[in-house]
Amino acid sequence: MKNLWTTAIGILAFATTFANPPATISKTLTWQKETTVQLAEDSEPLTIWRFKDAVYNEQHPSLPYFSQRYKLDSYSQVSAVFAGAEFEPFEKKATPDDAVLSGGIPIIISVEKDRQDYFVRVSFIPMRKTTGGQYERMLSFEIRLSYTALPEPVTVRGGHTFTSVLSDGDIYKFAVTETGVHKLDFDFLKIQLGIPVESIDPRTIKIYGNGGGILPELIAVERADDLVENAIEIVGEDDGNFSSGDYILFYAEGPEKYYYDPDKQTFSKPKNFYDTRNYYFLKISAGNGLRIQDQASLPGSTYTTNTFNDFIRYEKDVSNLLHEWTYGEGSGQQWFGDYYKATTSRTYDDEFQVNGLVATAPAKLTAVFAGRIENGSSGRYTITANGTTFTSNNFSPTGGGSTDSFASVQSISGEFVPNDSQLKIELNFTKGNNAFNEGWLDYIEVNFRRQLLLLGSQMAFRDVNTIGQPVSTFQLG
């Protein structure tokens, strides 16, 4: 059976490539009779759902994917939305693979490089599960695509750097834990890093680092081939001496990085499960370092705002579920926080305190949970955000055997209007009277609009409404 999935993945990677990027994709899916296979001698038979030209994924092998690849004219950002779709209900036995099914069908967009050309791959599972538990499969669809040309990523393969920037000079490594503007003063350089600051020319100081976030796991993802020099400012360097009142200012990213989803128009900052710090290198060597340059403000603002997009993510890494399992010793990258069993309800108002919340602007909520539900029973989460209640699908039930799934994952996504000066979040776990059933919270994330008020010594702000505007003005209150 292993060869079945290896072949399927090969199809997903190399088949159905088309010459030109389309504005729309319109298809009719021809569904075929499902097939039942047994992946191992001690496993339950698995029903494989099929349609013509379907491909499969090892992570949830019973579910078929639509996947096609199109050649791009150049490196681009690609977005896709369904312009229409037709469904029909069908009977299906619940399986652990159903954790990826919900009322919506997310389109997976990936931009790939093959030799010197770029391609966009459009993939999705043409099946959904309604909030009432009914399974539906897609009969036909139309997808509308849009393309935004982007500068070529930094070239790293085929243009290797064989001499590291750290191969000469005096090198000092230091760590940061937060994203923002950092100050390195005389005492930090001398006492913490051990730099003989009295005897150096500060103009020869350079700082290298490649930003924060988790390093790419896929080999095809472009990345810098060596450490990149960061532009910095050194106050007091003009005299060629680093005096006690001089200091370095530079922008650094911590271990966790902000990400923007252009389709959902939401921001996120997932946890870095490898490290709690990010590292930079200070180098003193011949030649002047890269410095921040002044840039004049542009005239003729086309958009003015005194509010911005902000978000809060509540996430605690406490439990690795396979470590809790009798048959396991811990595995995987996903960790969970708050535990729900004896406690089935919690409020998170304190974790979502906001200064200057725009009460009338829509907010977007995402939450992810795990549930361990005994066969024959049901369990799900509901989350209430400022009076609006969202309910997850039921978790897939599981047994207690060594070949059973330990737990399944469900998520909630929705939009609400706060109509209040504060966010009010309450989470409830419905598990019935079954003592076996238990649940875990992965994270809750809320995107919202906020007044542009300076709080603290520095703050980051952004506004999705500035996209496409030539010049924007932010009015700080």
Tab-separated table of C-alpha atoms in Angstrom:
chain	number	residue	atom	x	y	z
A	1	MET	CA	0.000	0.000	0.000
A	2	LYS	CA	2.890	2.382	0.569
A	3	ASN	CA	3.509	2.484	-3.171
A	4	LEU	CA	-0.050	3.681	-3.728
A	5	TRP	CA	0.576	6.884	-1.783
A	6	THR	CA	4.061	7.395	-3.218
A	7	THR	CA	2.590	7.293	-6.710
A	8	ALA	CA	-0.205	9.666	-5.730
A	9	ILE	CA	2.228	12.209	-4.345
A	10	GLY	CA	4.275	11.977	-7.512
A	11	ILE	CA	1.179	12.885	-9.493
A	12	LEU	CA	0.495	15.807	-7.184
A	13	ALA	CA	3.995	17.144	-7.760
A	14	PHE	CA	4.465	16.697	-11.501
A	15	ALA	CA	1.202	16.125	-13.389
A	16	THR	CA	-1.410	18.505	-14.838
A	17	THR	CA	0.846	21.423	-15.750
A	18	PHE	CA	-0.579	24.024	-18.140
A	19	ALA	CA	1.213	26.595	-20.230
A	20	ASN	CA	-0.447	29.872	-19.261
A	21	PRO	CA	-1.869	31.278	-16.019
A	22	PRO	CA	-5.666	31.486	-16.387
A	23	ALA	CA	-8.005	34.194	-15.107
A	24	THR	CA	-10.554	31.508	-14.205
A	25	ILE	CA	-10.595	27.738	-13.754
A	26	SER	CA	-13.888	26.012	-14.572
A	27	LYS	CA	-14.198	22.253	-14.117
A	28	THR	CA	-16.760	19.492	-13.791
A	29	LEU	CA	-15.644	16.651	-11.514
A	30	THR	CA	-16.507	13.082	-12.517
A	31	TRP	CA	-16.897	11.119	-9.304
A	32	GLN	CA	-16.106	7.397	-9.341
A	33	LYS	CA	-16.993	4.552	-7.019
A	34	GLU	CA	-15.002	4.634	-3.805
A	35	THR	CA	-12.362	1.972	-3.101
A	36	THR	CA	-11.654	0.195	0.183
A	37	VAL	CA	-8.052	-0.657	1.100
A	38	GLN	CA	-6.222	-1.880	4.211
A	39	LEU	CA	-2.944	-0.078	4.882
A	40	ALA	CA	-1.689	-2.525	7.516
A	41	GLU	CA	-2.702	-5.936	8.810
A	42	ASP	CA	-3.920	-4.567	12.152
A	43	SER	CA	-5.611	-1.449	10.769
A	44	GLU	CA	-9.229	-0.742	9.944
A	45	PRO	CA	-10.164	-0.791	6.235
A	46	LEU	CA	-9.920	2.664	4.681
A	47	THR	CA	-12.443	3.986	2.160
A	48	ILE	CA	-10.749	6.019	-0.592
A	49	TRP	CA	-12.999	8.606	-2.234
A	50	ARG	CA	-12.284	9.094	-5.930
A	51	PHE	CA	-12.939	11.294	-8.922
A	52	LYS	CA	-11.259	11.369	-12.331
A	53	ASP	CA	-7.684	12.783	-12.114
A	54	ALA	CA	-7.790	13.023	-8.308
A	55	VAL	CA	-4.514	13.007	-6.375
A	56	TYR	CA	-3.843	12.166	-2.742
A	57	ASN	CA	-1.846	13.213	0.297
A	58	GLU	CA	-0.342	10.925	2.943
A	59	GLN	CA	-1.583	13.145	5.788
A	60	HIS	CA	-5.253	12.305	5.069
A	61	PRO	CA	-5.096	9.557	2.452
A	62	SER	CA	-8.818	8.845	2.105
A	63	LEU	CA	-9.637	12.310	0.733
A	64	PRO	CA	-9.066	13.256	-2.921
A	65	TYR	CA	-7.467	16.503	-4.066
A	66	PHE	CA	-8.047	18.556	-7.175
A	67	SER	CA	-4.580	19.817	-8.145
A	68	GLN	CA	-3.377	21.613	-11.265
A	69	ARG	CA	-0.253	23.628	-12.012
A	70	TYR	CA	0.073	26.635	-14.324
A	71	LYS	CA	3.167	28.380	-15.640
A	72	LEU	CA	3.500	31.999	-14.498
A	73	ASP	CA	4.832	34.819	-16.642
A	74	SER	CA	7.018	35.895	-13.705
A	75	TYR	CA	7.339	35.462	-9.944
A	76	SER	CA	3.969	36.580	-8.547
A	77	GLN	CA	1.635	36.583	-5.594
A	78	VAL	CA	-1.471	34.616	-6.536
A	79	SER	CA	-4.866	34.677	-4.855
A	80	ALA	CA	-7.897	32.542	-5.662
A	81	VAL	CA	-11.576	32.549	-4.697
A	82	PHE	CA	-14.530	30.413	-5.689
A	83	ALA	CA	-16.818	32.300	-8.078
A	84	GLY	CA	-19.351	29.466	-7.970
A	85	ALA	CA	-19.728	25.793	-7.094
A	86	GLU	CA	-22.335	23.027	-7.233
A	87	PHE	CA	-22.561	20.326	-4.553
A	88	GLU	CA	-24.488	17.148	-3.860
A	89	PRO	CA	-24.954	15.348	-0.509
A	90	PHE	CA	-23.491	11.874	-0.067
A	91	GLU	CA	-23.193	9.259	2.663
A	92	LYS	CA	-19.820	8.901	4.332
A	93	LYS	CA	-18.589	7.217	7.492
A	94	ALA	CA	-16.718	9.568	9.833
A	95	THR	CA	-12.926	9.070	9.874
A	96	PRO	CA	-9.967	10.935	11.442
A	97	ASP	CA	-9.308	12.497	8.022
A	98	ASP	CA	-12.529	14.490	8.467
A	99	ALA	CA	-10.638	16.881	10.757
A	100	VAL	CA	-9.671	18.859	7.637
A	101	LEU	CA	-13.283	19.138	6.435
A	102	SER	CA	-15.461	22.081	7.422
A	103	GLY	CA	-18.300	24.131	6.004
A	104	GLY	CA	-15.907	25.938	3.676
A	105	ILE	CA	-13.383	24.656	1.145
A	106	PRO	CA	-10.008	26.412	1.430
A	107	ILE	CA	-8.008	26.778	-1.778
A	108	ILE	CA	-4.311	25.979	-1.349
A	109	ILE	CA	-2.116	28.241	-3.469
A	110	SER	CA	1.604	27.545	-3.773
A	111	VAL	CA	4.118	29.251	-6.042
A	112	GLU	CA	6.876	26.856	-7.107
A	113	LYS	CA	10.119	27.293	-9.002
A	114	ASP	CA	11.131	24.652	-11.530
A	115	ARG	CA	14.511	25.355	-13.137
A	116	GLN	CA	14.216	28.983	-14.312
A	117	ASP	CA	10.404	29.162	-14.432
A	118	TYR	CA	7.757	29.863	-11.818
A	119	PHE	CA	4.488	27.956	-11.523
A	120	VAL	CA	1.369	28.317	-9.414
A	121	ARG	CA	-0.310	25.198	-8.060
A	122	VAL	CA	-4.018	25.338	-7.219
A	123	SER	CA	-5.224	22.545	-4.922
A	124	PHE	CA	-8.205	21.787	-2.707
A	125	ILE	CA	-10.319	18.925	-1.349
A	126	PRO	CA	-13.698	19.128	-3.150
A	127	MET	CA	-15.636	17.892	-0.137
A	128	ARG	CA	-17.173	19.638	2.850
A	129	LYS	CA	-19.015	18.874	6.071
A	130	THR	CA	-21.841	21.188	7.048
A	131	THR	CA	-22.486	22.357	10.591
A	132	GLY	CA	-25.357	19.866	10.656
A	133	GLY	CA	-22.951	16.989	9.970
A	134	GLN	CA	-23.993	16.400	6.338
A	135	TYR	CA	-21.220	15.484	3.893
A	136	GLU	CA	-21.296	17.153	0.465
A	137	ARG	CA	-19.039	16.730	-2.553
A	138	MET	CA	-18.409	19.213	-5.331
A	139	LEU	CA	-19.788	18.500	-8.790
A	140	SER	CA	-18.501	21.575	-10.606
A	141	PHE	CA	-16.771	24.835	-9.787
A	142	GLU	CA	-15.359	28.072	-11.085
A	143	ILE	CA	-12.294	29.664	-9.466
A	144	ARG	CA	-11.266	33.256	-10.122
A	145	LEU	CA	-7.515	33.979	-9.876
A	146	SER	CA	-5.635	37.249	-9.591
A	147	TYR	CA	-1.908	37.848	-9.995
A	148	THR	CA	0.419	40.499	-8.584
A	149	ALA	CA	3.939	40.547	-10.003
A	150	LEU	CA	6.649	40.658	-7.314
A	151	PRO	CA	10.421	41.177	-7.388
A	152	GLU	CA	12.423	37.990	-7.781
A	153	PRO	CA	13.310	36.422	-4.401
A	154	VAL	CA	16.915	36.411	-3.279
A	155	THR	CA	18.705	33.832	-5.419
A	156	VAL	CA	20.442	31.212	-3.337
A	157	ARG	CA	20.703	28.035	-5.396
A	158	GLY	CA	23.159	28.152	-8.278
A	159	GLY	CA	24.774	31.294	-6.854
A	160	HIS	CA	26.378	29.981	-3.708
A	161	THR	CA	28.427	32.119	-1.366
A	162	PHE	CA	31.524	30.085	-0.590
A	163	THR	CA	33.016	32.594	1.860
A	164	SER	CA	30.863	33.529	4.835
A	165	VAL	CA	30.606	37.130	6.000
A	166	LEU	CA	31.736	35.756	9.369
A	167	SER	CA	35.041	34.500	7.958
A	168	ASP	CA	36.889	37.705	8.867
A	169	GLY	CA	36.808	40.425	11.488
A	170	ASP	CA	35.853	40.197	15.161
A	171	ILE	CA	32.472	38.481	15.595
A	172	TYR	CA	30.060	38.770	18.539
A	173	LYS	CA	26.759	36.879	18.756
A	174	PHE	CA	23.732	38.138	20.688
A	175	ALA	CA	20.049	37.196	20.992
A	176	VAL	CA	16.756	39.089	20.875
A	177	THR	CA	13.407	37.902	22.195
A	178	GLU	CA	11.053	40.553	20.788
A	179	THR	CA	10.466	42.248	17.443
A	180	GLY	CA	11.142	45.985	17.362
A	181	VAL	CA	13.826	48.652	17.485
A	182	HIS	CA	16.663	47.567	19.776
A	183	LYS	CA	19.271	49.706	21.518
A	184	LEU	CA	22.810	48.438	22.121
A	185	ASP	CA	24.592	50.863	24.428
A	186	PHE	CA	28.171	51.243	25.626
A	187	ASP	CA	27.746	49.010	28.695
A	188	PHE	CA	26.018	46.206	26.766
A	189	LEU	CA	28.763	46.112	24.153
A	190	LYS	CA	31.567	46.255	26.701
A	191	ILE	CA	30.213	44.177	29.589
A	192	GLN	CA	27.800	41.728	27.936
A	193	LEU	CA	29.604	41.158	24.630
A	194	GLY	CA	33.149	41.874	25.789
A	195	ILE	CA	33.940	44.355	23.010
A	196	PRO	CA	36.882	46.726	23.672
A	197	VAL	CA	34.670	49.675	22.701
A	198	GLU	CA	37.256	52.342	23.639
A	199	SER	CA	39.639	51.113	20.933
A	200	ILE	CA	37.294	50.613	17.956
A	201	ASP	CA	36.048	52.897	15.202
A	202	PRO	CA	32.220	52.613	15.442
A	203	ARG	CA	31.892	53.284	11.722
A	204	THR	CA	33.313	49.792	11.090
A	205	ILE	CA	30.547	48.090	13.102
A	206	LYS	CA	28.214	45.871	11.072
A	207	ILE	CA	25.220	43.766	12.155
A	208	TYR	CA	24.131	40.623	10.304
A	209	GLY	CA	20.948	38.588	10.625
A	210	ASN	CA	18.196	37.100	8.483
A	211	GLY	CA	15.106	38.055	10.449
A	212	GLY	CA	12.882	35.963	12.631
A	213	GLY	CA	10.336	33.205	12.353
A	214	ILE	CA	10.776	29.502	11.752
A	215	LEU	CA	13.298	28.656	9.052
A	216	PRO	CA	11.780	27.205	5.853
A	217	GLU	CA	11.399	23.443	6.025
A	218	LEU	CA	10.935	22.891	2.282
A	219	ILE	CA	14.114	22.866	0.224
A	220	ALA	CA	12.343	24.644	-2.662
A	221	VAL	CA	11.696	27.777	-0.584
A	222	GLU	CA	14.102	30.568	-1.494
A	223	ARG	CA	16.363	31.848	1.253
A	224	ALA	CA	19.491	33.934	1.651
A	225	ASP	CA	22.659	31.909	1.097
A	226	ASP	CA	24.543	33.796	3.803
A	227	LEU	CA	23.847	36.224	6.610
A	228	VAL	CA	22.437	39.542	5.375
A	229	GLU	CA	23.814	42.862	6.617
A	230	ASN	CA	21.196	44.992	8.385
A	231	ALA	CA	21.074	48.777	8.112
A	232	ILE	CA	21.717	50.358	11.531
A	233	GLU	CA	22.181	53.768	13.114
A	234	ILE	CA	25.009	54.539	15.531
A	235	VAL	CA	24.429	57.728	17.463
A	236	GLY	CA	27.757	59.472	18.094
A	237	GLU	CA	29.904	57.607	15.555
A	238	ASP	CA	30.863	60.675	13.506
A	239	ASP	CA	33.951	61.406	15.642
A	240	GLY	CA	35.340	57.897	15.037
A	241	ASN	CA	35.110	56.966	18.741
A	242	PHE	CA	32.551	54.931	20.683
A	243	SER	CA	32.023	57.016	23.831
A	244	SER	CA	29.981	56.189	26.927
A	245	GLY	CA	26.925	58.052	25.618
A	246	ASP	CA	26.966	56.483	22.148
A	247	TYR	CA	24.636	53.647	21.156
A	248	ILE	CA	23.413	51.499	18.262
A	249	LEU	CA	19.795	51.429	17.054
A	250	PHE	CA	18.519	48.724	14.710
A	251	TYR	CA	15.320	46.866	13.884
A	252	ALA	CA	15.350	43.165	14.735
A	253	GLU	CA	12.786	40.403	14.501
A	254	GLY	CA	12.289	38.032	17.408
A	255	PRO	CA	11.755	34.266	17.145
A	256	GLU	CA	8.129	34.754	16.068
A	257	LYS	CA	7.252	36.568	12.869
A	258	TYR	CA	4.169	38.398	11.631
A	259	TYR	CA	2.437	36.853	8.612
A	260	TYR	CA	-0.311	38.364	6.453
A	261	ASP	CA	-2.963	36.292	4.683
A	262	PRO	CA	-4.094	38.355	1.660
A	263	ASP	CA	-7.160	36.178	1.061
A	264	LYS	CA	-8.529	36.454	4.599
A	265	GLN	CA	-6.994	39.921	5.143
A	266	THR	CA	-5.778	38.826	8.566
A	267	PHE	CA	-2.477	38.894	10.429
A	268	SER	CA	-1.003	36.086	12.488
A	269	LYS	CA	2.077	35.383	14.575
A	270	PRO	CA	2.430	31.623	15.162
A	271	LYS	CA	4.733	30.384	17.879
A	272	ASN	CA	8.260	29.326	17.040
A	273	PHE	CA	8.398	25.811	18.468
A	274	TYR	CA	12.183	25.547	17.980
A	275	ASP	CA	13.516	28.517	19.951
A	276	THR	CA	12.469	31.397	22.177
A	277	ARG	CA	15.186	33.710	20.819
A	278	ASN	CA	16.506	34.917	17.469
A	279	TYR	CA	20.181	35.590	16.868
A	280	TYR	CA	22.206	38.382	15.286
A	281	PHE	CA	25.926	38.868	14.764
A	282	LEU	CA	27.900	42.050	15.357
A	283	LYS	CA	31.052	42.262	13.278
A	284	ILE	CA	33.951	44.717	13.483
A	285	SER	CA	36.073	44.694	10.334
A	286	ALA	CA	37.660	46.918	7.706
A	287	GLY	CA	35.267	49.175	5.814
A	288	ASN	CA	32.223	51.095	6.963
A	289	GLY	CA	29.002	49.280	7.803
A	290	LEU	CA	25.537	49.712	6.287
A	291	ARG	CA	23.618	52.638	7.781
A	292	ILE	CA	19.972	53.748	7.786
A	293	GLN	CA	19.402	56.558	5.299
A	294	ASP	CA	16.971	59.449	5.647
A	295	GLN	CA	13.968	59.298	3.344
A	296	ALA	CA	11.674	62.249	2.702
A	297	SER	CA	7.926	61.851	3.138
A	298	LEU	CA	5.977	61.683	-0.111
A	299	PRO	CA	3.405	64.403	-0.877
A	300	GLY	CA	-0.129	63.894	-2.144
A	301	SER	CA	-1.635	61.396	0.300
A	302	THR	CA	-4.495	59.372	-1.205
A	303	TYR	CA	-5.563	57.655	2.032
A	304	THR	CA	-5.646	58.982	5.593
A	305	THR	CA	-6.462	56.970	8.700
A	306	ASN	CA	-6.319	57.186	12.481
A	307	THR	CA	-7.079	53.473	12.972
A	308	PHE	CA	-5.165	50.324	12.030
A	309	ASN	CA	-5.330	46.540	11.898
A	310	ASP	CA	-4.173	44.812	15.056
A	311	PHE	CA	-4.523	41.326	16.477
A	312	ILE	CA	-4.044	39.305	19.655
A	313	ARG	CA	-3.090	35.639	19.729
A	314	TYR	CA	-3.533	33.620	22.921
A	315	GLU	CA	-1.461	30.452	22.852
A	316	LYS	CA	0.288	28.388	25.517
A	317	ASP	CA	2.548	25.417	24.808
A	318	VAL	CA	1.929	23.071	27.736
A	319	SER	CA	1.015	19.599	26.465
A	320	ASN	CA	2.269	17.389	23.664
A	321	LEU	CA	-0.649	15.008	23.207
A	322	LEU	CA	1.384	11.999	22.125
A	323	HIS	CA	3.410	12.380	25.312
A	324	GLU	CA	0.152	11.955	27.255
A	325	TRP	CA	-0.680	8.731	25.381
A	326	THR	CA	0.083	5.366	26.962
A	327	TYR	CA	1.455	4.103	23.650
A	328	GLY	CA	3.483	7.206	22.813
A	329	GLU	CA	6.560	9.024	24.043
A	330	GLY	CA	5.858	12.457	22.582
A	331	SER	CA	6.087	13.504	18.963
A	332	GLY	CA	5.222	16.219	16.497
A	333	GLN	CA	5.357	19.991	16.401
A	334	GLN	CA	1.884	20.797	17.698
A	335	TRP	CA	1.517	21.694	21.366
A	336	PHE	CA	-1.625	22.593	23.273
A	337	GLY	CA	-2.471	24.761	26.243
A	338	ASP	CA	-5.613	24.981	28.372
A	339	TYR	CA	-7.057	21.577	29.267
A	340	TYR	CA	-10.797	20.919	29.273
A	341	LYS	CA	-12.279	17.999	31.164
A	342	ALA	CA	-13.364	18.762	34.710
A	343	THR	CA	-13.350	22.401	33.627
A	344	THR	CA	-15.549	22.840	30.549
A	345	SER	CA	-15.818	26.640	30.348
A	346	ARG	CA	-13.349	29.546	30.547
A	347	THR	CA	-13.406	33.263	29.813
A	348	TYR	CA	-10.451	35.004	28.154
A	349	ASP	CA	-11.384	38.654	28.622
A	350	ASP	CA	-8.101	39.456	30.408
A	351	GLU	CA	-6.044	37.887	27.611
A	352	PHE	CA	-7.767	40.065	24.995
A	353	GLN	CA	-7.556	43.510	26.594
A	354	VAL	CA	-7.451	46.195	23.876
A	355	ASN	CA	-6.801	49.921	24.195
A	356	GLY	CA	-8.801	51.867	21.637
A	357	LEU	CA	-10.845	49.026	20.129
A	358	VAL	CA	-13.003	50.257	17.224
A	359	ALA	CA	-16.327	48.855	18.419
A	360	THR	CA	-18.168	49.101	15.096
A	361	ALA	CA	-15.496	47.523	12.875
A	362	PRO	CA	-15.839	43.783	12.094
A	363	ALA	CA	-13.398	41.523	13.932
A	364	LYS	CA	-12.223	38.125	12.693
A	365	LEU	CA	-11.730	35.170	15.024
A	366	THR	CA	-9.835	31.912	14.547
A	367	ALA	CA	-9.493	29.168	17.143
A	368	VAL	CA	-8.033	25.653	16.991
A	369	PHE	CA	-8.653	22.793	19.426
A	370	ALA	CA	-8.014	19.085	19.911
A	371	GLY	CA	-10.549	16.644	21.288
A	372	ARG	CA	-10.343	13.049	22.479
A	373	ILE	CA	-13.853	11.633	22.187
A	374	GLU	CA	-14.850	8.036	22.909
A	375	ASN	CA	-16.597	6.003	20.227
A	376	GLY	CA	-20.351	6.336	20.567
A	377	SER	CA	-20.238	9.831	22.069
A	378	SER	CA	-19.746	13.341	20.732
A	379	GLY	CA	-17.829	16.471	21.652
A	380	ARG	CA	-17.255	19.945	20.251
A	381	TYR	CA	-16.273	23.496	21.199
A	382	THR	CA	-18.313	26.687	21.099
A	383	ILE	CA	-16.761	30.114	21.403
A	384	THR	CA	-18.711	33.288	22.127
A	385	ALA	CA	-17.163	36.588	21.064
A	386	ASN	CA	-19.018	39.684	22.256
A	387	GLY	CA	-22.351	37.900	22.062
A	388	THR	CA	-21.759	36.079	18.755
A	389	THR	CA	-21.454	32.299	19.134
A	390	PHE	CA	-19.476	30.014	16.833
A	391	THR	CA	-19.584	26.206	17.014
A	392	SER	CA	-17.016	23.705	15.774
A	393	ASN	CA	-17.820	20.445	14.044
A	394	ASN	CA	-17.887	17.387	16.274
A	395	PHE	CA	-14.537	15.743	16.911
A	396	SER	CA	-13.931	12.390	15.263
A	397	PRO	CA	-14.398	9.649	17.882
A	398	THR	CA	-11.514	7.391	18.831
A	399	GLY	CA	-10.938	4.149	20.657
A	400	GLY	CA	-8.227	3.302	23.138
A	401	GLY	CA	-6.138	0.961	20.994
A	402	SER	CA	-2.559	1.429	19.849
A	403	THR	CA	-3.628	1.877	16.212
A	404	ASP	CA	-6.404	4.377	16.947
A	405	SER	CA	-5.944	8.106	16.585
A	406	PHE	CA	-5.300	9.612	20.006
A	407	ALA	CA	-7.293	12.773	19.257
A	408	SER	CA	-8.613	14.850	16.371
A	409	VAL	CA	-8.439	18.560	15.591
A	410	GLN	CA	-11.213	21.045	14.836
A	411	SER	CA	-11.160	24.772	14.187
A	412	ILE	CA	-13.499	27.740	14.212
A	413	SER	CA	-13.321	30.806	11.984
A	414	GLY	CA	-15.831	33.617	11.949
A	415	GLU	CA	-16.516	37.331	11.926
A	416	PHE	CA	-18.286	39.442	14.539
A	417	VAL	CA	-18.797	43.087	15.476
A	418	PRO	CA	-17.571	43.860	19.038
A	419	ASN	CA	-20.095	46.672	19.761
A	420	ASP	CA	-18.112	47.281	22.936
A	421	SER	CA	-14.930	48.945	24.104
A	422	GLN	CA	-13.412	45.538	24.935
A	423	LEU	CA	-13.252	42.045	23.475
A	424	LYS	CA	-15.154	39.442	25.491
A	425	ILE	CA	-14.231	35.843	24.705
A	426	GLU	CA	-15.748	32.729	26.297
A	427	LEU	CA	-14.915	29.136	25.359
A	428	ASN	CA	-17.056	26.087	26.166
A	429	PHE	CA	-16.324	22.396	25.683
A	430	THR	CA	-19.385	20.177	25.212
A	431	LYS	CA	-18.520	16.581	26.074
A	432	GLY	CA	-21.705	15.122	27.510
A	433	ASN	CA	-21.500	13.001	30.642
A	434	ASN	CA	-18.726	10.790	29.290
A	435	ALA	CA	-15.738	10.764	31.672
A	436	PHE	CA	-13.434	9.645	28.833
A	437	ASN	CA	-13.899	12.783	26.748
A	438	GLU	CA	-11.362	15.613	27.016
A	439	GLY	CA	-10.200	18.616	25.016
A	440	TRP	CA	-7.287	21.017	24.610
A	441	LEU	CA	-7.028	24.562	23.289
A	442	ASP	CA	-4.311	25.227	20.720
A	443	TYR	CA	-4.841	28.972	20.251
A	444	ILE	CA	-7.386	31.762	19.879
A	445	GLU	CA	-6.558	34.642	17.550
A	446	VAL	CA	-8.644	37.770	16.955
A	447	ASN	CA	-7.986	40.407	14.267
A	448	PHE	CA	-9.634	43.794	14.885
A	449	ARG	CA	-9.427	47.530	14.176
A	450	ARG	CA	-7.865	49.785	16.799
A	451	GLN	CA	-7.368	53.504	17.317
A	452	LEU	CA	-3.859	54.640	16.373
A	453	LEU	CA	-2.746	55.626	19.877
A	454	LEU	CA	0.897	55.481	20.948
A	455	LEU	CA	1.201	53.111	23.897
A	456	GLY	CA	4.665	52.571	25.327
A	457	SER	CA	7.985	53.642	23.867
A	458	GLN	CA	7.335	52.073	20.447
A	459	MET	CA	4.586	50.250	18.581
A	460	ALA	CA	4.081	48.523	15.254
A	461	PHE	CA	1.037	49.338	13.143
A	462	ARG	CA	-0.313	48.390	9.749
A	463	ASP	CA	-3.492	48.904	7.705
A	464	VAL	CA	-4.716	46.582	4.955
A	465	ASN	CA	-6.646	49.515	3.473
A	466	THR	CA	-3.335	51.049	2.359
A	467	ILE	CA	-2.823	48.223	-0.154
A	468	GLY	CA	-3.027	49.757	-3.606
A	469	GLN	CA	-2.778	53.329	-2.284
A	470	PRO	CA	0.175	55.308	-3.736
A	471	VAL	CA	0.645	57.391	-0.569
A	472	SER	CA	-0.986	56.889	2.839
A	473	THR	CA	-1.065	59.099	5.930
A	474	PHE	CA	-1.310	57.689	9.460
A	475	GLN	CA	-2.573	60.185	12.049
A	476	LEU	CA	-1.201	59.264	15.465
A	477	GLY	CA	-3.418	60.185	18.401
